mmCIF file of C-alpha atoms in Angstrom:
data_model
loop_
_atom_site.group_PDB
_atom_site.id
_atom_site.type_symbol
_atom_site.label_atom_id
_atom_site.label_comp_id
_atom_site.label_asym_id
_atom_site.label_seq_id
_atom_site.Cartn_x
_atom_site.Cartn_y
_atom_site.Cartn_z
ATOM 1 C CA MET C 1 0.316 -0.027 0.393
ATOM 2 C CA VAL C 2 1.048 3.076 -0.675
ATOM 3 C CA PHE C 3 0.939 4.431 3.122
ATOM 4 C CA ARG C 4 3.303 2.212 4.229
ATOM 5 C CA ALA C 5 5.670 3.222 1.490
ATOM 6 C CA ALA C 6 6.645 6.258 3.448
ATOM 7 C CA SER C 7 7.076 4.843 6.402
ATOM 8 C CA CYS C 8 10.835 4.673 5.457
ATOM 9 C CA ALA C 9 11.166 7.529 3.843
ATOM 10 C CA CYS C 10 10.083 10.146 6.293
ATOM 11 C CA LEU C 11 13.116 8.420 8.216
ATOM 12 C CA LEU C 12 15.365 10.763 5.848
ATOM 13 C CA VAL C 13 12.993 13.979 5.002
ATOM 14 C CA PRO C 14 10.029 15.912 6.367
ATOM 15 C CA ALA C 15 6.352 14.044 6.104
ATOM 16 C CA SER C 16 5.505 16.967 3.807
ATOM 17 C CA ALA C 17 8.229 16.845 1.778
ATOM 18 C CA ASN C 18 6.816 14.481 -0.585
ATOM 19 C CA ALA C 19 5.040 16.393 -2.990
ATOM 20 C CA GLN C 20 6.640 19.887 -2.831
ATOM 21 C CA ALA C 21 9.733 21.109 -3.710
ATOM 22 C CA ALA C 22 12.823 19.390 -2.177
ATOM 23 C CA ALA C 23 15.340 22.856 -1.018
ATOM 24 C CA ALA C 24 18.086 22.677 -3.549
ATOM 25 C CA PRO C 25 21.517 23.125 -1.702
ATOM 26 C CA GLY C 26 22.082 26.306 0.076
ATOM 27 C CA GLN C 27 18.673 27.405 -0.627
ATOM 28 C CA PHE C 28 15.580 27.045 2.469
ATOM 29 C CA ALA C 29 11.801 25.921 1.650
ATOM 30 C CA LEU C 30 8.984 26.013 3.227
ATOM 31 C CA LYS C 31 7.042 22.582 3.397
ATOM 32 C CA VAL C 32 3.109 23.234 4.535
ATOM 33 C CA SER C 33 0.888 20.190 5.224
ATOM 34 C CA GLY C 34 -2.420 19.635 6.884
ATOM 35 C CA TYR C 35 -5.984 18.073 7.071
ATOM 36 C CA ALA C 36 -9.253 18.403 8.220
ATOM 37 C CA ASN C 37 -11.910 15.372 9.266
ATOM 38 C CA GLY C 38 -15.175 15.172 9.740
ATOM 39 C CA THR C 39 -17.063 12.099 11.358
ATOM 40 C CA VAL C 40 -20.801 11.575 12.415
ATOM 41 C CA ALA C 41 -21.034 8.010 14.695
ATOM 42 C CA ASP C 42 -24.618 6.863 16.468
ATOM 43 C CA THR C 43 -23.954 4.958 19.470
ATOM 44 C CA THR C 44 -27.776 3.842 20.247
ATOM 45 C CA SER C 45 -26.446 0.161 21.795
ATOM 46 C CA GLN C 46 -25.724 2.457 24.978
ATOM 47 C CA PRO C 47 -27.978 3.834 27.005
ATOM 48 C CA ASP C 48 -26.659 6.809 28.174
ATOM 49 C CA ALA C 49 -25.229 7.680 24.841
ATOM 50 C CA GLY C 50 -26.366 8.407 21.394
ATOM 51 C CA GLY C 51 -25.099 10.312 17.917
ATOM 52 C CA GLY C 52 -22.575 12.783 17.368
ATOM 53 C CA GLY C 53 -20.657 13.881 15.396
ATOM 54 C CA LEU C 54 -16.263 15.676 15.549
ATOM 55 C CA ALA C 55 -14.549 17.653 13.400
ATOM 56 C CA GLU C 56 -10.519 18.285 13.307
ATOM 57 C CA THR C 57 -8.110 19.989 11.996
ATOM 58 C CA GLU C 58 -4.413 20.278 11.282
ATOM 59 C CA VAL C 59 -2.061 22.367 9.926
ATOM 60 C CA GLU C 60 1.761 21.630 9.839
ATOM 61 C CA ILE C 61 4.431 24.323 9.039
ATOM 62 C CA THR C 62 8.108 23.056 8.316
ATOM 63 C CA PRO C 63 10.881 25.757 7.008
ATOM 64 C CA GLN C 64 13.767 24.101 5.601
ATOM 65 C CA TYR C 65 17.676 24.764 4.734
ATOM 66 C CA ARG C 66 19.867 22.262 3.432
ATOM 67 C CA THR C 67 23.248 22.974 3.325
ATOM 68 C CA PRO C 68 25.848 22.778 0.536
ATOM 69 C CA GLY C 69 27.033 19.337 1.235
ATOM 70 C CA GLY C 70 23.738 17.377 1.843
ATOM 71 C CA THR C 71 22.127 18.086 4.808
ATOM 72 C CA VAL C 72 18.979 19.348 6.142
ATOM 73 C CA LEU C 73 18.504 22.036 9.210
ATOM 74 C CA ALA C 74 14.606 22.651 9.842
ATOM 75 C CA PHE C 75 11.761 23.661 12.119
ATOM 76 C CA ARG C 76 8.342 21.565 12.404
ATOM 77 C CA GLY C 77 5.621 23.810 14.551
ATOM 78 C CA VAL C 78 1.330 21.749 14.123
ATOM 79 C CA ALA C 79 -1.565 23.614 15.217
ATOM 80 C CA ASN C 80 -4.545 21.461 15.513
ATOM 81 C CA ALA C 81 -7.966 22.521 16.684
ATOM 82 C CA GLN C 82 -10.676 19.647 17.746
ATOM 83 C CA GLY C 83 -14.173 19.392 18.683
ATOM 84 C CA LEU C 84 -16.463 17.628 19.736
ATOM 85 C CA ALA C 85 -20.509 17.658 20.294
ATOM 86 C CA SER C 86 -22.518 14.210 21.480
ATOM 87 C CA ASN C 87 -24.994 13.213 23.350
ATOM 88 C CA ALA C 88 -22.343 11.717 25.573
ATOM 89 C CA SER C 89 -19.743 14.927 25.955
ATOM 90 C CA SER C 90 -18.813 17.902 24.302
ATOM 91 C CA SER C 91 -15.958 19.410 23.888
ATOM 92 C CA TYR C 92 -13.150 21.655 22.232
ATOM 93 C CA ARG C 93 -10.063 22.421 22.112
ATOM 94 C CA LEU C 94 -6.551 24.104 20.515
ATOM 95 C CA SER C 95 -3.505 22.940 20.579
ATOM 96 C CA ILE C 96 0.078 22.880 20.121
ATOM 97 C CA PRO C 97 0.745 18.660 19.563
ATOM 98 C CA GLU C 98 4.633 19.154 18.061
ATOM 99 C CA ALA C 99 7.673 21.658 18.065
ATOM 100 C CA SER C 100 10.711 20.731 17.200
ATOM 101 C CA LEU C 101 13.770 21.348 15.343
ATOM 102 C CA PHE C 102 15.593 18.359 13.535
ATOM 103 C CA VAL C 103 19.249 17.769 11.591
ATOM 104 C CA ILE C 104 19.243 15.018 8.960
ATOM 105 C CA GLY C 105 21.959 14.139 6.635
ATOM 106 C CA ASP C 106 24.204 11.228 6.273
ATOM 107 C CA PHE C 107 23.919 10.117 10.094
ATOM 108 C CA GLY C 108 20.689 9.845 10.243
ATOM 109 C CA ARG C 109 18.146 12.358 12.111
ATOM 110 C CA ILE C 110 18.324 13.836 15.581
ATOM 111 C CA GLU C 111 15.546 16.129 16.436
ATOM 112 C CA ILE C 112 14.851 17.571 20.029
ATOM 113 C CA GLY C 113 11.367 19.421 20.882
ATOM 114 C CA GLU C 114 8.282 18.264 21.895
ATOM 115 C CA ARG C 115 6.453 15.561 19.748
ATOM 116 C CA ALA C 116 5.645 12.312 20.007
ATOM 117 C CA GLY C 117 8.767 9.331 20.639
ATOM 118 C CA PHE C 118 9.738 8.824 16.958
ATOM 119 C CA PRO C 119 8.643 10.598 13.443
ATOM 120 C CA GLN C 120 7.200 7.558 12.441
ATOM 121 C CA SER C 121 4.646 7.922 15.006
ATOM 122 C CA LEU C 122 3.211 9.710 12.848
ATOM 123 C CA VAL C 123 0.137 8.207 11.760
ATOM 124 C CA GLY C 124 -0.112 7.842 8.283
ATOM 125 C CA PHE C 125 3.352 6.543 7.771
ATOM 126 C CA THR C 126 2.382 2.987 9.288
ATOM 127 C CA PRO C 127 3.293 -0.271 9.423
ATOM 128 C CA SER C 128 6.246 1.011 10.892
ATOM 129 C CA GLU C 129 8.279 0.414 14.699
ATOM 130 C CA ILE C 130 5.046 1.417 16.587
ATOM 131 C CA ALA C 131 2.335 0.142 14.567
ATOM 132 C CA PHE C 132 2.477 -2.524 12.384
ATOM 133 C CA THR C 133 -1.405 -3.404 12.795
ATOM 134 C CA THR C 134 -3.812 -0.187 11.215
ATOM 135 C CA PRO C 135 -6.830 -0.012 9.031
ATOM 136 C CA GLY C 136 -6.171 1.724 5.722
ATOM 137 C CA PHE C 137 -9.729 2.973 5.646
ATOM 138 C CA GLY C 138 -9.609 5.273 7.918
ATOM 139 C CA PRO C 139 -8.153 8.761 8.830
ATOM 140 C CA GLU C 140 -4.127 8.459 8.610
ATOM 141 C CA SER C 141 -3.631 11.233 11.471
ATOM 142 C CA GLY C 142 -5.573 12.999 14.354
ATOM 143 C CA ALA C 143 -8.453 11.191 16.214
ATOM 144 C CA ARG C 144 -8.170 7.579 14.175
ATOM 145 C CA LEU C 145 -10.193 4.120 13.836
ATOM 146 C CA ASP C 146 -6.774 2.290 14.856
ATOM 147 C CA PRO C 147 -6.587 0.520 18.043
ATOM 148 C CA ASN C 148 -5.885 3.392 20.415
ATOM 149 C CA GLY C 149 -6.788 5.861 17.674
ATOM 150 C CA ARG C 150 -9.754 7.027 20.477
ATOM 151 C CA LEU C 151 -12.205 8.076 17.334
ATOM 152 C CA PRO C 152 -15.005 5.576 17.802
ATOM 153 C CA THR C 153 -14.643 5.704 21.647
ATOM 154 C CA SER C 154 -15.173 9.565 22.266
ATOM 155 C CA PHE C 155 -18.785 8.905 20.806
ATOM 156 C CA LEU C 156 -19.051 6.835 24.006
ATOM 157 C CA PRO C 157 -19.780 8.074 27.704
ATOM 158 C CA ARG C 158 -16.383 9.455 29.701
ATOM 159 C CA GLY C 159 -15.868 6.625 31.668
ATOM 160 C CA LEU C 160 -16.230 3.917 29.720
ATOM 161 C CA GLY C 161 -14.384 5.402 26.609
ATOM 162 C CA SER C 162 -11.576 6.397 29.134
ATOM 163 C CA ARG C 163 -11.468 2.603 30.155
ATOM 164 C CA ILE C 164 -11.144 1.494 26.961
ATOM 165 C CA ASN C 165 -8.347 4.104 25.992
ATOM 166 C CA ALA C 166 -6.038 2.669 28.820
ATOM 167 C CA LEU C 167 -6.359 -0.592 27.841
ATOM 168 C CA THR C 168 -5.795 -0.358 23.777
ATOM 169 C CA TYR C 169 -2.640 0.859 23.409
ATOM 170 C CA LEU C 170 -1.514 -2.765 24.411
ATOM 171 C CA GLY C 171 -1.852 -4.880 21.606
ATOM 172 C CA TYR C 172 -0.736 -1.734 19.102
ATOM 173 C CA ALA C 173 2.618 0.055 20.119
ATOM 174 C CA ALA C 174 4.583 0.493 23.370
ATOM 175 C CA ARG C 175 3.493 1.950 26.260
ATOM 176 C CA VAL C 176 4.340 6.448 26.320
ATOM 177 C CA TYR C 177 4.569 6.174 22.858
ATOM 178 C CA GLY C 178 2.988 8.807 22.373
ATOM 179 C CA ASP C 179 3.280 11.359 24.346
ATOM 180 C CA ALA C 180 4.468 14.725 23.227
ATOM 181 C CA SER C 181 6.643 16.009 25.993
ATOM 182 C CA PRO C 182 10.263 17.449 25.240
ATOM 183 C CA LYS C 183 12.315 14.883 24.564
ATOM 184 C CA ILE C 184 16.103 14.346 22.306
ATOM 185 C CA ILE C 185 15.281 11.771 19.092
ATOM 186 C CA TYR C 186 17.853 10.181 17.529
ATOM 187 C CA ILE C 187 16.585 7.871 14.233
ATOM 188 C CA SER C 188 19.819 5.897 12.391
ATOM 189 C CA PRO C 189 20.140 5.501 8.641
ATOM 190 C CA ARG C 190 18.695 2.109 7.219
ATOM 191 C CA SER C 191 21.351 -0.335 6.465
ATOM 192 C CA LYS C 192 21.660 -2.128 2.961
ATOM 193 C CA SER C 193 20.637 -5.122 4.249
ATOM 194 C CA GLY C 194 17.064 -3.467 5.271
ATOM 195 C CA PHE C 195 17.716 -2.901 9.952
ATOM 196 C CA TYR C 196 17.788 0.794 11.533
ATOM 197 C CA GLY C 197 16.958 1.814 15.287
ATOM 198 C CA ALA C 198 15.986 4.517 17.343
ATOM 199 C CA VAL C 199 16.175 5.620 20.618
ATOM 200 C CA SER C 200 14.465 8.951 22.550
ATOM 201 C CA TYR C 201 14.906 10.256 25.591
ATOM 202 C CA THR C 202 12.134 12.501 27.544
ATOM 203 C CA PRO C 203 13.429 14.113 31.080
ATOM 204 C CA GLU C 204 9.812 14.367 32.428
ATOM 205 C CA THR C 205 6.453 13.640 30.831
ATOM 206 C CA VAL C 206 5.065 17.435 31.982
ATOM 207 C CA ARG C 207 2.946 17.855 27.847
ATOM 208 C CA PRO C 208 1.146 14.460 27.284
ATOM 209 C CA ALA C 209 -0.665 16.386 24.242
ATOM 210 C CA GLY C 210 1.417 19.368 23.216
ATOM 211 C CA PHE C 211 0.947 22.853 24.368
ATOM 212 C CA ASN C 212 -2.656 23.570 25.623
ATOM 213 C CA VAL C 213 -3.732 26.817 23.839
ATOM 214 C CA ALA C 214 -7.404 26.366 25.179
ATOM 215 C CA ASN C 215 -10.579 24.067 25.925
ATOM 216 C CA GLY C 216 -13.617 23.517 27.404
ATOM 217 C CA ALA C 217 -15.391 20.144 28.196
ATOM 218 C CA THR C 218 -19.331 18.779 29.414
ATOM 219 C CA ALA C 219 -18.438 14.989 30.060
ATOM 220 C CA PRO C 220 -20.777 12.905 32.353
ATOM 221 C CA SER C 221 -18.865 10.199 34.117
ATOM 222 C CA GLY C 222 -21.851 7.793 33.306
ATOM 223 C CA ALA C 223 -22.162 4.142 35.159
ATOM 224 C CA ILE C 224 -18.344 3.194 34.362
ATOM 225 C CA ALA C 225 -15.876 4.835 36.824
ATOM 226 C CA SER C 226 -13.186 7.026 34.867
ATOM 227 C CA SER C 227 -9.762 6.250 34.058
ATOM 228 C CA LEU C 228 -7.189 8.210 36.244
ATOM 229 C CA ALA C 229 -4.098 9.664 34.417
ATOM 230 C CA ASP C 230 -1.301 8.028 33.819
ATOM 231 C CA PRO C 231 0.655 9.003 36.394
ATOM 232 C CA ARG C 232 3.821 11.325 35.752
ATOM 233 C CA PHE C 233 7.379 9.390 34.527
ATOM 234 C CA ARG C 234 10.766 10.606 34.241
ATOM 235 C CA ASN C 235 14.063 9.714 32.273
ATOM 236 C CA VAL C 236 11.564 8.024 29.641
ATOM 237 C CA VAL C 237 13.511 6.004 26.939
ATOM 238 C CA GLN C 238 11.871 4.049 23.880
ATOM 239 C CA ALA C 239 13.936 2.127 21.797
ATOM 240 C CA ALA C 240 13.161 0.965 19.208
ATOM 241 C CA ILE C 241 15.019 -1.776 15.890
ATOM 242 C CA VAL C 242 13.111 -2.810 12.533
ATOM 243 C CA TRP C 243 13.507 -4.510 9.638
ATOM 244 C CA ASN C 244 12.528 -4.003 6.207
ATOM 245 C CA HIS C 245 12.770 -6.128 3.123
ATOM 246 C CA ARG C 246 11.473 -6.164 -0.184
ATOM 247 C CA THR C 247 10.371 -7.051 -3.659
ATOM 248 C CA GLU C 248 8.006 -6.959 -6.317
ATOM 249 C CA LEU C 249 5.631 -9.249 -4.371
ATOM 250 C CA VAL C 250 6.325 -8.186 -0.683
ATOM 251 C CA ASP C 251 7.088 -5.811 1.202
ATOM 252 C CA LEU C 252 7.675 -7.486 4.707
ATOM 253 C CA SER C 253 8.273 -5.325 8.138
ATOM 254 C CA ILE C 254 9.323 -6.496 11.482
ATOM 255 C CA GLY C 255 10.397 -5.024 14.484
ATOM 256 C CA ALA C 256 9.950 -4.109 18.135
ATOM 257 C CA THR C 257 9.764 -1.183 20.790
ATOM 258 C CA TYR C 258 10.740 -0.996 24.256
ATOM 259 C CA SER C 259 9.639 2.042 26.543
ATOM 260 C CA ARG C 260 11.098 2.237 30.179
ATOM 261 C CA ALA C 261 9.938 4.978 32.126
ATOM 262 C CA THR C 262 9.977 6.209 36.217
ATOM 263 C CA ALA C 263 6.479 6.894 37.948
ATOM 264 C CA ASP C 264 7.761 10.472 39.154
ATOM 265 C CA THR C 265 5.482 9.741 42.603
ATOM 266 C CA PRO C 266 6.164 7.042 45.482
ATOM 267 C CA ALA C 267 3.904 4.075 44.625
ATOM 268 C CA THR C 268 0.814 3.477 47.013
ATOM 269 C CA SER C 269 -1.643 0.930 46.994
ATOM 270 C CA LEU C 270 -3.933 3.172 45.035
ATOM 271 C CA ALA C 271 -1.307 4.217 42.081
ATOM 272 C CA PRO C 272 1.101 0.497 42.827
ATOM 273 C CA LEU C 273 3.134 1.894 39.106
ATOM 274 C CA ARG C 274 6.529 2.634 40.027
ATOM 275 C CA ARG C 275 8.089 1.424 36.909
ATOM 276 C CA SER C 276 6.906 0.694 33.324
ATOM 277 C CA ASP C 277 8.641 -1.771 31.341
ATOM 278 C CA SER C 278 6.635 -2.117 28.201
ATOM 279 C CA LEU C 279 7.900 -4.106 24.873
ATOM 280 C CA SER C 280 6.133 -4.460 21.883
ATOM 281 C CA GLY C 281 6.748 -5.925 18.392
ATOM 282 C CA GLY C 282 5.027 -7.384 15.241
ATOM 283 C CA ILE C 283 5.344 -8.174 11.750
ATOM 284 C CA SER C 284 3.145 -6.772 8.903
ATOM 285 C CA ALA C 285 3.094 -7.576 4.936
ATOM 286 C CA THR C 286 1.842 -6.021 1.721
ATOM 287 C CA PHE C 287 1.580 -8.435 -1.011
ATOM 288 C CA ARG C 288 1.632 -6.089 -4.556
ATOM 289 C CA ASP C 289 0.442 -3.480 -3.093
ATOM 290 C CA THR C 290 -2.952 -4.587 -2.876
ATOM 291 C CA VAL C 291 -3.401 -7.196 0.276
ATOM 292 C CA SER C 292 -1.696 -5.870 3.838
ATOM 293 C CA ILE C 293 -1.736 -8.107 7.062
ATOM 294 C CA GLY C 294 -0.489 -7.569 10.773
ATOM 295 C CA ILE C 295 -0.258 -8.727 13.480
ATOM 296 C CA SER C 296 1.413 -7.631 16.741
ATOM 297 C CA GLY C 297 1.869 -7.416 20.820
ATOM 298 C CA THR C 298 2.385 -5.258 23.985
ATOM 299 C CA TYR C 299 3.381 -7.324 27.027
ATOM 300 C CA ASP C 300 4.245 -4.919 30.342
ATOM 301 C CA GLY C 301 3.930 -7.719 32.783
ATOM 302 C CA TRP C 302 8.127 -6.899 33.624
ATOM 303 C CA SER C 303 6.855 -3.253 34.957
ATOM 304 C CA ARG C 304 7.589 -3.158 38.483
ATOM 305 C CA VAL C 305 3.921 -2.298 41.245
ATOM 306 C CA ALA C 306 3.101 -2.252 44.940
ATOM 307 C CA GLN C 307 1.835 -5.823 45.993
ATOM 308 C CA PRO C 308 -0.579 -6.099 46.335
ATOM 309 C CA THR C 309 -3.202 -3.381 44.793
ATOM 310 C CA ALA C 310 -6.016 -2.518 46.510
ATOM 311 C CA GLY C 311 -8.095 -4.930 48.394
ATOM 312 C CA GLY C 312 -5.780 -7.734 47.995
ATOM 313 C CA ARG C 313 -5.557 -9.040 44.752
ATOM 314 C CA ARG C 314 -2.428 -9.592 43.042
ATOM 315 C CA ALA C 315 -1.877 -7.048 39.731
ATOM 316 C CA THR C 316 -2.851 -8.297 36.637
ATOM 317 C CA ARG C 317 0.017 -8.701 33.875
ATOM 318 C CA PRO C 318 -0.755 -6.004 31.645
ATOM 319 C CA TYR C 319 -0.816 -7.109 27.800
ATOM 320 C CA GLY C 320 -2.606 -7.596 24.583
ATOM 321 C CA ILE C 321 -2.385 -8.255 20.859
ATOM 322 C CA VAL C 322 -4.048 -6.962 17.603
ATOM 323 C CA ALA C 323 -3.961 -8.409 14.214
ATOM 324 C CA SER C 324 -5.582 -6.511 10.668
ATOM 325 C CA ALA C 325 -5.693 -6.951 6.945
ATOM 326 C CA ASP C 326 -6.609 -5.003 4.213
ATOM 327 C CA TYR C 327 -7.137 -5.406 0.806
ATOM 328 C CA VAL C 328 -7.546 -2.488 -1.928
ATOM 329 C CA ARG C 329 -8.909 -2.425 -5.588
ATOM 330 C CA GLY C 330 -8.553 1.001 -7.030
ATOM 331 C CA PRO C 331 -10.344 3.685 -5.018
ATOM 332 C CA TRP C 332 -11.920 1.793 -2.447
ATOM 333 C CA THR C 333 -10.470 0.089 1.104
ATOM 334 C CA PHE C 334 -12.197 -2.385 2.604
ATOM 335 C CA GLY C 335 -10.836 -3.835 6.391
ATOM 336 C CA GLY C 336 -10.522 -4.348 9.348
ATOM 337 C CA TYR C 337 -8.605 -5.222 13.142
ATOM 338 C CA TYR C 338 -9.735 -7.424 16.352
ATOM 339 C CA GLN C 339 -7.939 -7.198 19.544
ATOM 340 C CA HIS C 340 -8.020 -7.999 22.840
ATOM 341 C CA ALA C 341 -5.914 -5.974 25.942
ATOM 342 C CA THR C 342 -6.427 -6.398 29.111
ATOM 343 C CA ALA C 343 -4.704 -4.913 32.586
ATOM 344 C CA ASP C 344 -5.273 -2.984 36.102
ATOM 345 C CA SER C 345 -8.350 -0.242 36.082
ATOM 346 C CA GLN C 346 -6.745 3.163 36.828
ATOM 347 C CA THR C 347 -9.196 3.896 38.875
ATOM 348 C CA LEU C 348 -10.052 4.542 43.052
ATOM 349 C CA ILE C 349 -11.016 0.714 43.061
ATOM 350 C CA VAL C 350 -8.046 -1.505 41.150
ATOM 351 C CA SER C 351 -10.041 -3.961 38.998
ATOM 352 C CA ARG C 352 -9.074 -6.235 36.457
ATOM 353 C CA ASP C 353 -10.309 -4.626 32.744
ATOM 354 C CA THR C 354 -10.311 -6.547 29.965
ATOM 355 C CA VAL C 355 -11.226 -5.492 26.307
ATOM 356 C CA ASP C 356 -12.273 -7.352 23.111
ATOM 357 C CA VAL C 357 -13.108 -4.386 19.818
ATOM 358 C CA GLY C 358 -13.776 -5.419 16.182
ATOM 359 C CA GLU C 359 -13.973 -3.064 13.508
ATOM 360 C CA PHE C 360 -14.148 -3.550 10.389
ATOM 361 C CA GLY C 361 -15.038 -0.329 7.411
ATOM 362 C CA ALA C 362 -14.686 0.818 3.964
ATOM 363 C CA SER C 363 -13.188 3.925 2.024
ATOM 364 C CA TYR C 364 -13.434 5.369 -0.958
ATOM 365 C CA LEU C 365 -11.001 7.779 -2.585
ATOM 366 C CA LEU C 366 -12.417 10.745 -4.525
ATOM 367 C CA ASP C 367 -10.049 12.238 -5.759
ATOM 368 C CA ARG C 368 -7.582 10.365 -7.490
ATOM 369 C CA ASN C 369 -5.037 12.992 -9.061
ATOM 370 C CA HIS C 370 -3.739 14.371 -6.521
ATOM 371 C CA ASP C 371 -4.268 18.254 -7.278
ATOM 372 C CA LEU C 372 -6.872 19.632 -6.315
ATOM 373 C CA LEU C 373 -4.543 22.565 -4.688
ATOM 374 C CA GLY C 374 -2.666 22.973 -8.092
ATOM 375 C CA GLN C 375 0.630 20.706 -8.380
ATOM 376 C CA ARG C 376 2.747 22.014 -6.538
ATOM 377 C CA PHE C 377 0.909 19.996 -3.766
ATOM 378 C CA HIS C 378 0.178 16.479 -3.376
ATOM 379 C CA THR C 379 -4.233 15.879 -2.329
ATOM 380 C CA ASP C 380 -6.801 13.306 -0.897
ATOM 381 C CA VAL C 381 -10.486 13.285 -0.397
ATOM 382 C CA LYS C 382 -11.294 10.271 1.389
ATOM 383 C CA LEU C 383 -14.903 8.858 2.399
ATOM 384 C CA PHE C 384 -15.118 6.650 5.224
ATOM 385 C CA ALA C 385 -17.373 4.011 7.158
ATOM 386 C CA SER C 386 -16.750 1.782 9.360
ATOM 387 C CA VAL C 387 -18.831 -0.618 12.374
ATOM 388 C CA TYR C 388 -17.097 -0.966 16.096
ATOM 389 C CA LEU C 389 -17.831 -3.423 17.981
ATOM 390 C CA TYR C 390 -16.846 -3.955 22.169
ATOM 391 C CA ARG C 391 -16.681 -5.751 24.793
ATOM 392 C CA PHE C 392 -15.756 -4.574 28.492
ATOM 393 C CA ALA C 393 -15.146 -6.065 31.581
ATOM 394 C CA SER C 394 -14.084 -4.996 34.959
ATOM 395 C CA ALA C 395 -13.791 -8.050 37.958
ATOM 396 C CA ALA C 396 -12.889 -5.642 41.363
ATOM 397 C CA SER C 397 -13.192 -9.221 43.146
ATOM 398 C CA ALA C 398 -15.800 -12.413 42.013
ATOM 399 C CA ALA C 399 -18.823 -10.612 43.529
ATOM 400 C CA ASP C 400 -18.287 -8.049 42.208
ATOM 401 C CA GLN C 401 -18.194 -7.086 38.036
ATOM 402 C CA LEU C 402 -20.000 -5.353 35.427
ATOM 403 C CA ARG C 403 -19.534 -6.200 32.020
ATOM 404 C CA GLN C 404 -20.403 -3.932 28.523
ATOM 405 C CA SER C 405 -20.766 -4.100 24.953
ATOM 406 C CA GLY C 406 -21.935 -3.206 21.779
ATOM 407 C CA GLN C 407 -21.571 -0.785 19.235
ATOM 408 C CA VAL C 408 -20.356 2.701 17.141
ATOM 409 C CA PHE C 409 -21.557 3.057 13.239
ATOM 410 C CA LEU C 410 -18.958 5.893 11.759
ATOM 411 C CA THR C 411 -19.314 7.753 8.462
ATOM 412 C CA GLY C 412 -17.246 10.394 7.973
ATOM 413 C CA ALA C 413 -14.985 12.968 5.279
ATOM 414 C CA ARG C 414 -11.099 13.559 5.017
ATOM 415 C CA PHE C 415 -9.329 16.095 3.069
ATOM 416 C CA SER C 416 -5.270 15.922 3.191
ATOM 417 C CA PHE C 417 -2.253 17.699 1.534
ATOM 418 C CA TYR C 418 1.111 17.882 2.019
#
């Protein structure tokens, strides 16, 4: 698939440089990219939910200079606006999710700033070293239909949605993969045999979602208690290694990511995590740019927690798995994924939470010429629809258990340019 090929290309060039002319040696260039997503949903299976809509837009600006020797010096700034209105909740947020400086050369890529752990984790260039399973029919960036993409759960009651969101990184990626706090990143060049690596260091997770400019929300929790925010971490290290092999028949990627972070506050029975150790790995294969399959898993069972948890129950060893497949035929993409994940809840009364998710959908690419804004930009207009099926279970004890299941029907459109 086309978006897979970009996963390795973005090791060497900014994401917005794919269609606009690159800076010539000794020259400056300005790259601009962005998107606008609009989604409507129906969740009538939930008694305390209903329909709603979510709109999101983002613009990325990347001025850069290429030295006579070919090294690229650049700055990237991203502005994002999102608004949600549904029966379950309403909210808006204006933010700067990314601001960073980077340099690219024969040595690889070095980046300093506020952004997610690796440049490849800009969803839209996946599968990558952090995401081997992803449906190709949804939005490539912003709130997404991927595992842990948080678009379907935006329309669920806040408590239920937050509990599912707290689980769904398991199987998809290593913990804190999306944290946008200040960090330094290094990505190696890809070797002739297809290997490359990446490492990042975050002193402290002070702004997990980037700079917040303005926000507001009205969101009752519903019948299920909301998940508490992740604890603040310090000395966060993320590392990845990937092997990629391409032939005319298949594009194959195998990789693993590991993250380690120390909780910034002492562990208690209500907040038992002392240190997070998260390992994720997977494999993806695309055959003749038509059929893609992937499987990945995450295991956090080596993390250090206070024992026992509140209530005397031993801590759960968190893990998750995801399997996905999609098929491309002309402007159409069809696909889906299944996910299973389990971990202790981040709530005042700790329970073992488990979620099973199945999602299936399709998309249609309207603008096959990719030139709505003129030849200087590559543009896409895509329509998409999906059904998100979930089954959530929580057990604080043998006598204290709850289960909820249902579905979210989504339809939407996406416009993007770069």
